[in-house]
CSV table of C-alpha atoms and ligand atoms in Angstrom, one decimal:
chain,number,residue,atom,x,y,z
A,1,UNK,CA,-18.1,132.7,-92.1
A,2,UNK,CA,-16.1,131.0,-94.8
A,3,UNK,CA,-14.4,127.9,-93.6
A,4,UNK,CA,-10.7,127.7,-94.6
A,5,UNK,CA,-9.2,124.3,-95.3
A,6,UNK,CA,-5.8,123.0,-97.4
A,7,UNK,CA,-4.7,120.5,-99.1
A,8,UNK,CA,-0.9,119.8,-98.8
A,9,UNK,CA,0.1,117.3,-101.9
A,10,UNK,CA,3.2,116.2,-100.3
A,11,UNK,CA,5.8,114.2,-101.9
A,12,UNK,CA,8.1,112.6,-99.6
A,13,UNK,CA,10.6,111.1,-101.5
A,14,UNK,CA,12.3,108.0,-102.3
A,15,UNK,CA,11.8,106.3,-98.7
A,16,UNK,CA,14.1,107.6,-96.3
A,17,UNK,CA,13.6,110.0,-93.5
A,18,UNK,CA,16.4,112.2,-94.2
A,19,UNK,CA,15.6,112.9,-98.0
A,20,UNK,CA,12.0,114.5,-97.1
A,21,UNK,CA,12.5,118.1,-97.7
A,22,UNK,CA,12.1,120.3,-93.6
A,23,UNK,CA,9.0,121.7,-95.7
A,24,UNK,CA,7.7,118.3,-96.3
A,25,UNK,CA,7.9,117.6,-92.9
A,26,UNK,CA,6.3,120.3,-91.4
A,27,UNK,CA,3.0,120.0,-93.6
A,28,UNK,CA,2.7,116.3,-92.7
A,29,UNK,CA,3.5,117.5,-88.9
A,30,UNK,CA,1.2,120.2,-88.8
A,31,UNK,CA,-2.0,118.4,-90.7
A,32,UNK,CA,-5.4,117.2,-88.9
A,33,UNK,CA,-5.5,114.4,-91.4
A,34,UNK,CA,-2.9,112.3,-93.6
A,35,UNK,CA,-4.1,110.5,-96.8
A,36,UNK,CA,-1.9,108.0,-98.7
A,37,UNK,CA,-1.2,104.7,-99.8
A,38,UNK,CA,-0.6,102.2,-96.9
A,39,UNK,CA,3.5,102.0,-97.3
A,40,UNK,CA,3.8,105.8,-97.8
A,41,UNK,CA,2.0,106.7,-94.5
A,42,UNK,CA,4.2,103.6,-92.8
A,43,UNK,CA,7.2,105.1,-94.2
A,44,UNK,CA,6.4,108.6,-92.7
A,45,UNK,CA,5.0,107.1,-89.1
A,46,UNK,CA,7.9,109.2,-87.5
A,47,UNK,CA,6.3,112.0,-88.2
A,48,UNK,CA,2.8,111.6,-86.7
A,49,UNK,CA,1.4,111.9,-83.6
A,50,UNK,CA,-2.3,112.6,-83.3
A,51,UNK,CA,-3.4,113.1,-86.9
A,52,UNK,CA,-6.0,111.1,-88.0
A,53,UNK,CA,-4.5,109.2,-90.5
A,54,UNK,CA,-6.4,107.6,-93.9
A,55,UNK,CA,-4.6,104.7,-96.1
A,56,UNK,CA,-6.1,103.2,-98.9
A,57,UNK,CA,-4.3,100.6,-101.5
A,58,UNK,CA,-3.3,100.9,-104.6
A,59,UNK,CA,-6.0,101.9,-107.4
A,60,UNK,CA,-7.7,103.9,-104.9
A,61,UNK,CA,-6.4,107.5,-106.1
A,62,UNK,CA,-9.0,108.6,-107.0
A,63,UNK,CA,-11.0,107.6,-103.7
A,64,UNK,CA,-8.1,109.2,-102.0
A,65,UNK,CA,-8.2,112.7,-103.8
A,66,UNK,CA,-11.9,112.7,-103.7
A,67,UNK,CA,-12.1,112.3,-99.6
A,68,UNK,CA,-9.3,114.8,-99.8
A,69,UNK,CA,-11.1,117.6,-101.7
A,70,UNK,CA,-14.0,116.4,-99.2
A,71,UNK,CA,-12.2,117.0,-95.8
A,72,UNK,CA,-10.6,119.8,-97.0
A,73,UNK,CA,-13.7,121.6,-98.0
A,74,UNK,CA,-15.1,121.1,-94.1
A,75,UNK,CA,-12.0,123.2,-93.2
A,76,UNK,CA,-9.5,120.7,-92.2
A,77,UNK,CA,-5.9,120.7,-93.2
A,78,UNK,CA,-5.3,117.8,-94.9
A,79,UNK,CA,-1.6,116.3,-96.3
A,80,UNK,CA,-2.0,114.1,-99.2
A,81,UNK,CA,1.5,112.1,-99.0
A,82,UNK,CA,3.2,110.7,-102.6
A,83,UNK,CA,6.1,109.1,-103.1
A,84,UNK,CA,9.1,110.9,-104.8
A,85,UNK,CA,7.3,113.6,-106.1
A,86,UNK,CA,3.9,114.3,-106.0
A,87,UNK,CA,3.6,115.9,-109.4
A,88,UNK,CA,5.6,112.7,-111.4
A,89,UNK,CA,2.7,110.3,-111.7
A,90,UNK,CA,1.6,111.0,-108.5
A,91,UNK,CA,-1.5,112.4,-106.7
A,92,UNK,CA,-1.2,116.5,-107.5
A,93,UNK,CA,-2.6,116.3,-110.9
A,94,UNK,CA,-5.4,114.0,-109.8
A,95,UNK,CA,-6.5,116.2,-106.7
A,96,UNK,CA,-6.4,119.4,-109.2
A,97,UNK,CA,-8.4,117.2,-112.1
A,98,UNK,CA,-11.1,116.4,-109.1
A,99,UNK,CA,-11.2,120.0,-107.8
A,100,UNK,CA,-11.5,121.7,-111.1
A,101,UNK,CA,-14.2,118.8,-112.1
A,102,UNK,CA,-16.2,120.7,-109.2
A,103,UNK,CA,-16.0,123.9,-110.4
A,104,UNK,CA,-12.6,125.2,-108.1
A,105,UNK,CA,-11.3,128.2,-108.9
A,106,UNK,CA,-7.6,129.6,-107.8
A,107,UNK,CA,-8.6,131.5,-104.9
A,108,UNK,CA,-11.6,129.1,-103.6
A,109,UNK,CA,-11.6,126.9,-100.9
A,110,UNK,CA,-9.5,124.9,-100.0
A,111,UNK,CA,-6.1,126.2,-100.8
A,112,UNK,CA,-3.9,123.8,-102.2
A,113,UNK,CA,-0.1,123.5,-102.1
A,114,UNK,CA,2.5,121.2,-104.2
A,115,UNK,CA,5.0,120.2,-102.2
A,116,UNK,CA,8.3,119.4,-104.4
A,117,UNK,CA,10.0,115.9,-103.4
A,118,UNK,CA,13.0,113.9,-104.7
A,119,UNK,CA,11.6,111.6,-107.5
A,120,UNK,CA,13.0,108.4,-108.5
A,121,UNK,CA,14.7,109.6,-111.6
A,122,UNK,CA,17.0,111.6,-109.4
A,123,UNK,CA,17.4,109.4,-106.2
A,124,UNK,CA,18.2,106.2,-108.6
A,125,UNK,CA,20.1,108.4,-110.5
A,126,UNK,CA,22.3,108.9,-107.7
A,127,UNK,CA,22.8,105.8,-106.8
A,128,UNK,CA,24.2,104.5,-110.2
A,129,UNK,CA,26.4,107.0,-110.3
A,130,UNK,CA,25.8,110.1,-113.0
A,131,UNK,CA,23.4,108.9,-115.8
A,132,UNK,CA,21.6,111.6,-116.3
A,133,UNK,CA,24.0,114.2,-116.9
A,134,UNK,CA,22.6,114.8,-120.1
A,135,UNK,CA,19.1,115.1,-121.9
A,136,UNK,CA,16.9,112.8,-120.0
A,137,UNK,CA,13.1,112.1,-119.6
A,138,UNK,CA,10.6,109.9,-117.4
A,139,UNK,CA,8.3,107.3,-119.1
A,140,UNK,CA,5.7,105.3,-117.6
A,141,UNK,CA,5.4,101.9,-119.1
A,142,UNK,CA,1.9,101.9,-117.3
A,143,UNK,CA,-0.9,100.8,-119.9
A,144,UNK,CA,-3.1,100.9,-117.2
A,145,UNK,CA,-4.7,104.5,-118.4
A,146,UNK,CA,-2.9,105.5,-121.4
A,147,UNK,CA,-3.1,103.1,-124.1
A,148,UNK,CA,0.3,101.6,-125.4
A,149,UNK,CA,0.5,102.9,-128.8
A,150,UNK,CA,0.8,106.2,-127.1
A,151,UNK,CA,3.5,104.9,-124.9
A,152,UNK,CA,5.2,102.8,-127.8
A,153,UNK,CA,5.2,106.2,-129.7
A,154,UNK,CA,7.1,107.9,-127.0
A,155,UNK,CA,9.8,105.4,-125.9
A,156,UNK,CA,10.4,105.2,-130.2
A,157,UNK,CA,10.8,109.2,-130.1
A,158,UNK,CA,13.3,109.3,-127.0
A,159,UNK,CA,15.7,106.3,-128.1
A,160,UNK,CA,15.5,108.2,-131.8
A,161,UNK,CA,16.6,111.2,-129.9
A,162,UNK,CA,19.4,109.7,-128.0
A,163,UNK,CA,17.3,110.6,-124.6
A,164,UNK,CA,18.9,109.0,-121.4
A,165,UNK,CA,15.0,107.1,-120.3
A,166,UNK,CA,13.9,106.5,-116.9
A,167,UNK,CA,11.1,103.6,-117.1
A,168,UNK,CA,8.7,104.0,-114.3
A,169,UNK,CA,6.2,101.1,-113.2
A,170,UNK,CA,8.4,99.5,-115.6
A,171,UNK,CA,6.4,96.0,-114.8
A,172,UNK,CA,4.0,94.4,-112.3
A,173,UNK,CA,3.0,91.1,-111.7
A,174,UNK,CA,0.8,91.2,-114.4
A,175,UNK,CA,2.0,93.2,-117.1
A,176,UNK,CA,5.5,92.0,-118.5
A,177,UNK,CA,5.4,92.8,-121.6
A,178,UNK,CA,5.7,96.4,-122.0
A,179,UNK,CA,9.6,96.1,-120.5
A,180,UNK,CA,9.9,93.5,-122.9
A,181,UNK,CA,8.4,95.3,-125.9
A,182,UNK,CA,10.6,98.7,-124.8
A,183,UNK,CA,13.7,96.9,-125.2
A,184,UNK,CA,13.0,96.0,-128.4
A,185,UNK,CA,12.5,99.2,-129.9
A,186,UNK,CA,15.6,100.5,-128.0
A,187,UNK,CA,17.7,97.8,-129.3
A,188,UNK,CA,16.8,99.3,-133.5
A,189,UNK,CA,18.7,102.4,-132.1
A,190,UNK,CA,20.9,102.0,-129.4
A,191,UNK,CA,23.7,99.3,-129.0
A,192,UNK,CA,23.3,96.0,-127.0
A,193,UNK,CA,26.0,97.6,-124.6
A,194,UNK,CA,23.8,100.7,-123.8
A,195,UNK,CA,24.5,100.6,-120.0
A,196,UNK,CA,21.2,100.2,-118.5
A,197,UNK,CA,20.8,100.6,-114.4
A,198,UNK,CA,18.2,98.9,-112.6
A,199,UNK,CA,17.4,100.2,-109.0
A,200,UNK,CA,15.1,98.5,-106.7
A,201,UNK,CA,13.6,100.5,-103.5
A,202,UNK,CA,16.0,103.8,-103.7
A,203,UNK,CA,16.5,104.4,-100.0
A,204,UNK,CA,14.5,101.7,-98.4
A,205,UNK,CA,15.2,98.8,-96.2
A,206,UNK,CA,15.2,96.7,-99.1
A,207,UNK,CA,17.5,98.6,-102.0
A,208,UNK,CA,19.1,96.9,-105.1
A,209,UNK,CA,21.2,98.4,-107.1
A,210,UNK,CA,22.1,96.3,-110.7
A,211,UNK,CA,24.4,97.0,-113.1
A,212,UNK,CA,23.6,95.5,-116.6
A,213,UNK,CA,23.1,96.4,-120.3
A,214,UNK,CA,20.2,97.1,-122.8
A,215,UNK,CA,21.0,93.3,-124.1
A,216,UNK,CA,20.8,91.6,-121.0
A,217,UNK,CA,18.3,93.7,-118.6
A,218,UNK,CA,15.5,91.7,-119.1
A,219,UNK,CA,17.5,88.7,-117.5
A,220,UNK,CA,17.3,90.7,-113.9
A,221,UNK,CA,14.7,91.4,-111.6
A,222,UNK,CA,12.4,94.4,-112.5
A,223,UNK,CA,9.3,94.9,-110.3
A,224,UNK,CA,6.8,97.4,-109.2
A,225,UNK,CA,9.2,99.1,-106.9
A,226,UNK,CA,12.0,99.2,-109.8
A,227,UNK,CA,13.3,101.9,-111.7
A,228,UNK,CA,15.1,101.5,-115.3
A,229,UNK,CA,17.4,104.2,-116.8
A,230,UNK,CA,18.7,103.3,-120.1
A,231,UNK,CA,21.9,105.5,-121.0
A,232,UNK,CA,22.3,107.4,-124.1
A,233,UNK,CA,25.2,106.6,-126.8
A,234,UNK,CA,27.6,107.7,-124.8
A,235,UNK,CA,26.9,106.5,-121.7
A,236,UNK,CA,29.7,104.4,-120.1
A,237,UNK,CA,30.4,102.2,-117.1
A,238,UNK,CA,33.6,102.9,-114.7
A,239,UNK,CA,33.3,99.9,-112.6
A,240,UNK,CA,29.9,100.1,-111.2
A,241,UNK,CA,29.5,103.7,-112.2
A,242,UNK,CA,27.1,104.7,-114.7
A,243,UNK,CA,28.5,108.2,-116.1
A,244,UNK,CA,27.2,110.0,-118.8
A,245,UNK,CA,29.4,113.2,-120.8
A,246,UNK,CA,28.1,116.3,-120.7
A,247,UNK,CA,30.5,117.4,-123.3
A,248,UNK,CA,33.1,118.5,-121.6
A,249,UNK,CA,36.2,116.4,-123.4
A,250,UNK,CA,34.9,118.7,-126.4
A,251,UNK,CA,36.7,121.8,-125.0
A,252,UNK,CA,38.4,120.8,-122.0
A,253,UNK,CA,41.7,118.3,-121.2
A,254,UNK,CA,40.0,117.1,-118.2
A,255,UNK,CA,43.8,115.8,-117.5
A,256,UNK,CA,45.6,119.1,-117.8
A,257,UNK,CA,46.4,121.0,-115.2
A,258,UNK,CA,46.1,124.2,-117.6
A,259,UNK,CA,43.5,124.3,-120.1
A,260,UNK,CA,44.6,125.1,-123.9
A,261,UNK,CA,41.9,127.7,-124.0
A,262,UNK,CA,42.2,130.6,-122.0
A,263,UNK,CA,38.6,131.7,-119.9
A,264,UNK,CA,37.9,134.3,-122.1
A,265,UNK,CA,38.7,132.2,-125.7
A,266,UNK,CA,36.4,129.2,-124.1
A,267,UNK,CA,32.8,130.6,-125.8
A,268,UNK,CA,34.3,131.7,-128.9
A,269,UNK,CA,32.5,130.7,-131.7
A,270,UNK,CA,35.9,129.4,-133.5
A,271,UNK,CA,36.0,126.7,-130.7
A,272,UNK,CA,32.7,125.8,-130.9
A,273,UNK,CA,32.3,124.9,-134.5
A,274,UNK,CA,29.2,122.4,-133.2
A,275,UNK,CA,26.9,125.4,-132.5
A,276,UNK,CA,24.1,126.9,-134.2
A,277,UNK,CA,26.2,129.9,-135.4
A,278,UNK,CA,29.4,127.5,-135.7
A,279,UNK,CA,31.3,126.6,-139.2
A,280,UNK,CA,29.8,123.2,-138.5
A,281,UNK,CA,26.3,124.2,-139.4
A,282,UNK,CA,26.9,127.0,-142.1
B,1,LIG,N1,5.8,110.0,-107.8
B,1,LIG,C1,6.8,109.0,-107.9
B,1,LIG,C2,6.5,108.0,-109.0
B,1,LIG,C3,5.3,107.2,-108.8
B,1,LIG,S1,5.0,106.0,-110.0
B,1,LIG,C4,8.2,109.7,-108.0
B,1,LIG,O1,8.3,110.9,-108.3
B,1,LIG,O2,9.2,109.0,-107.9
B,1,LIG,C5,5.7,104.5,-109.2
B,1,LIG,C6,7.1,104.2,-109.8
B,1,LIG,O3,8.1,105.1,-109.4
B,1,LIG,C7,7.6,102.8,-109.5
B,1,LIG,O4,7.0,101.8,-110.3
B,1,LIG,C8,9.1,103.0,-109.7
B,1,LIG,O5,9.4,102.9,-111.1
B,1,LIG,C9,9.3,104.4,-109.3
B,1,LIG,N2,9.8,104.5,-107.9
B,1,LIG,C10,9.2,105.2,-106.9
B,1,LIG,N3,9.9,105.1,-105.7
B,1,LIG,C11,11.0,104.4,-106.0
B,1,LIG,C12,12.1,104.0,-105.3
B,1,LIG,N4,12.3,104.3,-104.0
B,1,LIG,N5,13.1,103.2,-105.9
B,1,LIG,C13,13.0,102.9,-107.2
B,1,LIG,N6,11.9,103.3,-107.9
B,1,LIG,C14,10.9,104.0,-107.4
């Protein structure tokens, strides 16, 4: 007989107990073994009672997806736990790269599930206020496995393209200058004023939330635990807040208690002269 194991690849969000997902929670519940990094099996303690339970440190992914494929494979049921979500520079890519490297196929042993979790873009997001309204995207400013003229390339594109950027591992002990070196290429196309939001440990015991600029972020403290999002042209600061447009004002008297346009004149063509089809781009 065929033994049937899984591999959960959970991810658990930014820290706190009440943003992991009930589906989250019942994979890490209903495992034989958990696998993850040290403060990521702490953080979830909670949850376990007798699960045999495997941390490694940092570096040790691939360790850690191997002796997950391994266990899996001798029929256990195994939840890999991530932080934020597992599929954002986390472990679910890995654990498929090590599975397929062995030949897996969908529909082989061990069955393997993604489970979605909050990621850091959207809990700091939240906590700044509502920066990423608009078009946004993640960058790692690790160098650690993709070499930086890659990552220069990319942080170039998105501040060319008015992107709102989330920096993750933004810097470490040892590596400083990539923040550095982002920030200057961000300052030849946005303004020294770009609202920039720096947030420390979303959801943990140990959260920090700071409000600065593109001029003067460097002057704060950014860590391993840190996430950066850099506004777009338009984002602006309402005290504390960090809000960026959608567009509405385009259209809309966000002041009025009736609108000019009537519901059905509000996707005419005429009033949307900025669209494809619109006199704008004739
Ligand atoms: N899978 C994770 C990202 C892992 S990479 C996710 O989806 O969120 C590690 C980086 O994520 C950190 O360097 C930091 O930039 C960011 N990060 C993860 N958790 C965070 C938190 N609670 N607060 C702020 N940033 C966080």
């Amino acid at each position: 007989m065929k033994i049937l194991g899984t591999i959960s690849i959970v991810g658990i969000g930014p820290g706190s107990m009440e943003h992991v997902t009930e589906r989250a929670r019942r994979a890490i519940q209903s495992s034989d073994t958990v696998i993850g990094l040290n403060t990521y099996v702490k953080l979830m303690a909670g949850l376990l009672d007798d699960q045999e339970v495997l941390q490694t440190g940092m570096t040790e992914e691939v360790s850690r997806a191997q002796k997950a494929v391994e266990m899996a494979k001798e029929g256990r049921v195994v939840a890999v736990v991530s932080s934020g979500d597992a599929g954002v520079y986390g472990m679910a890519g890995l654990i498929y790269e090590v599975l397929v490297e062995q030949g897996w196929q969908v529909g082989d042993n061990p069955s393997v599930e993604v489970i979605p979790g909050i990621s850091a873009i959207h809990s700091c997001a939240a906590l700044l206020g509502a920066p990423i309204m608009h078009d946004a995207c993640t960058i790692s400013l690790s160098d650690h496995l993709t070499p930086w003229d890659v990552i220069a390339k990319r942080v170039e594109a998105a501040a060319m393209a008015d992107f709102v950027i989330a920096f993750y591992n933004p810097k470490s002990g040892r590596r400083t200058r990539q923040i550095e070196e982002a920030q200057r290429i961000l300052l030849k196309y946005r303004a020294p004023d770009t609202p920039v939001g720096l947030v420390k440990s979303a959801f943990r015991e140990r959260q920090q939330v700071t409000q600065t600029t593109l001029a003067q972020m460097l002057d704060h403290d950014i860590g391993m635990l840190t996430t950066v999002i850099v506004g777009n042209s338009t984002t602006y600061y309402h005290g504390d807040l960090m809000i960026t447009p959608r567009g509405y004002e385009r259209k809309y008297d966000l002041d009025a208690a009736t609108q000019t346009l009537r519901p059905s004149e509000r996707l005419r063509p005429e009033h949307e002269p900025w669209a494809l089809s619109g006199e704008g781009n004739q």
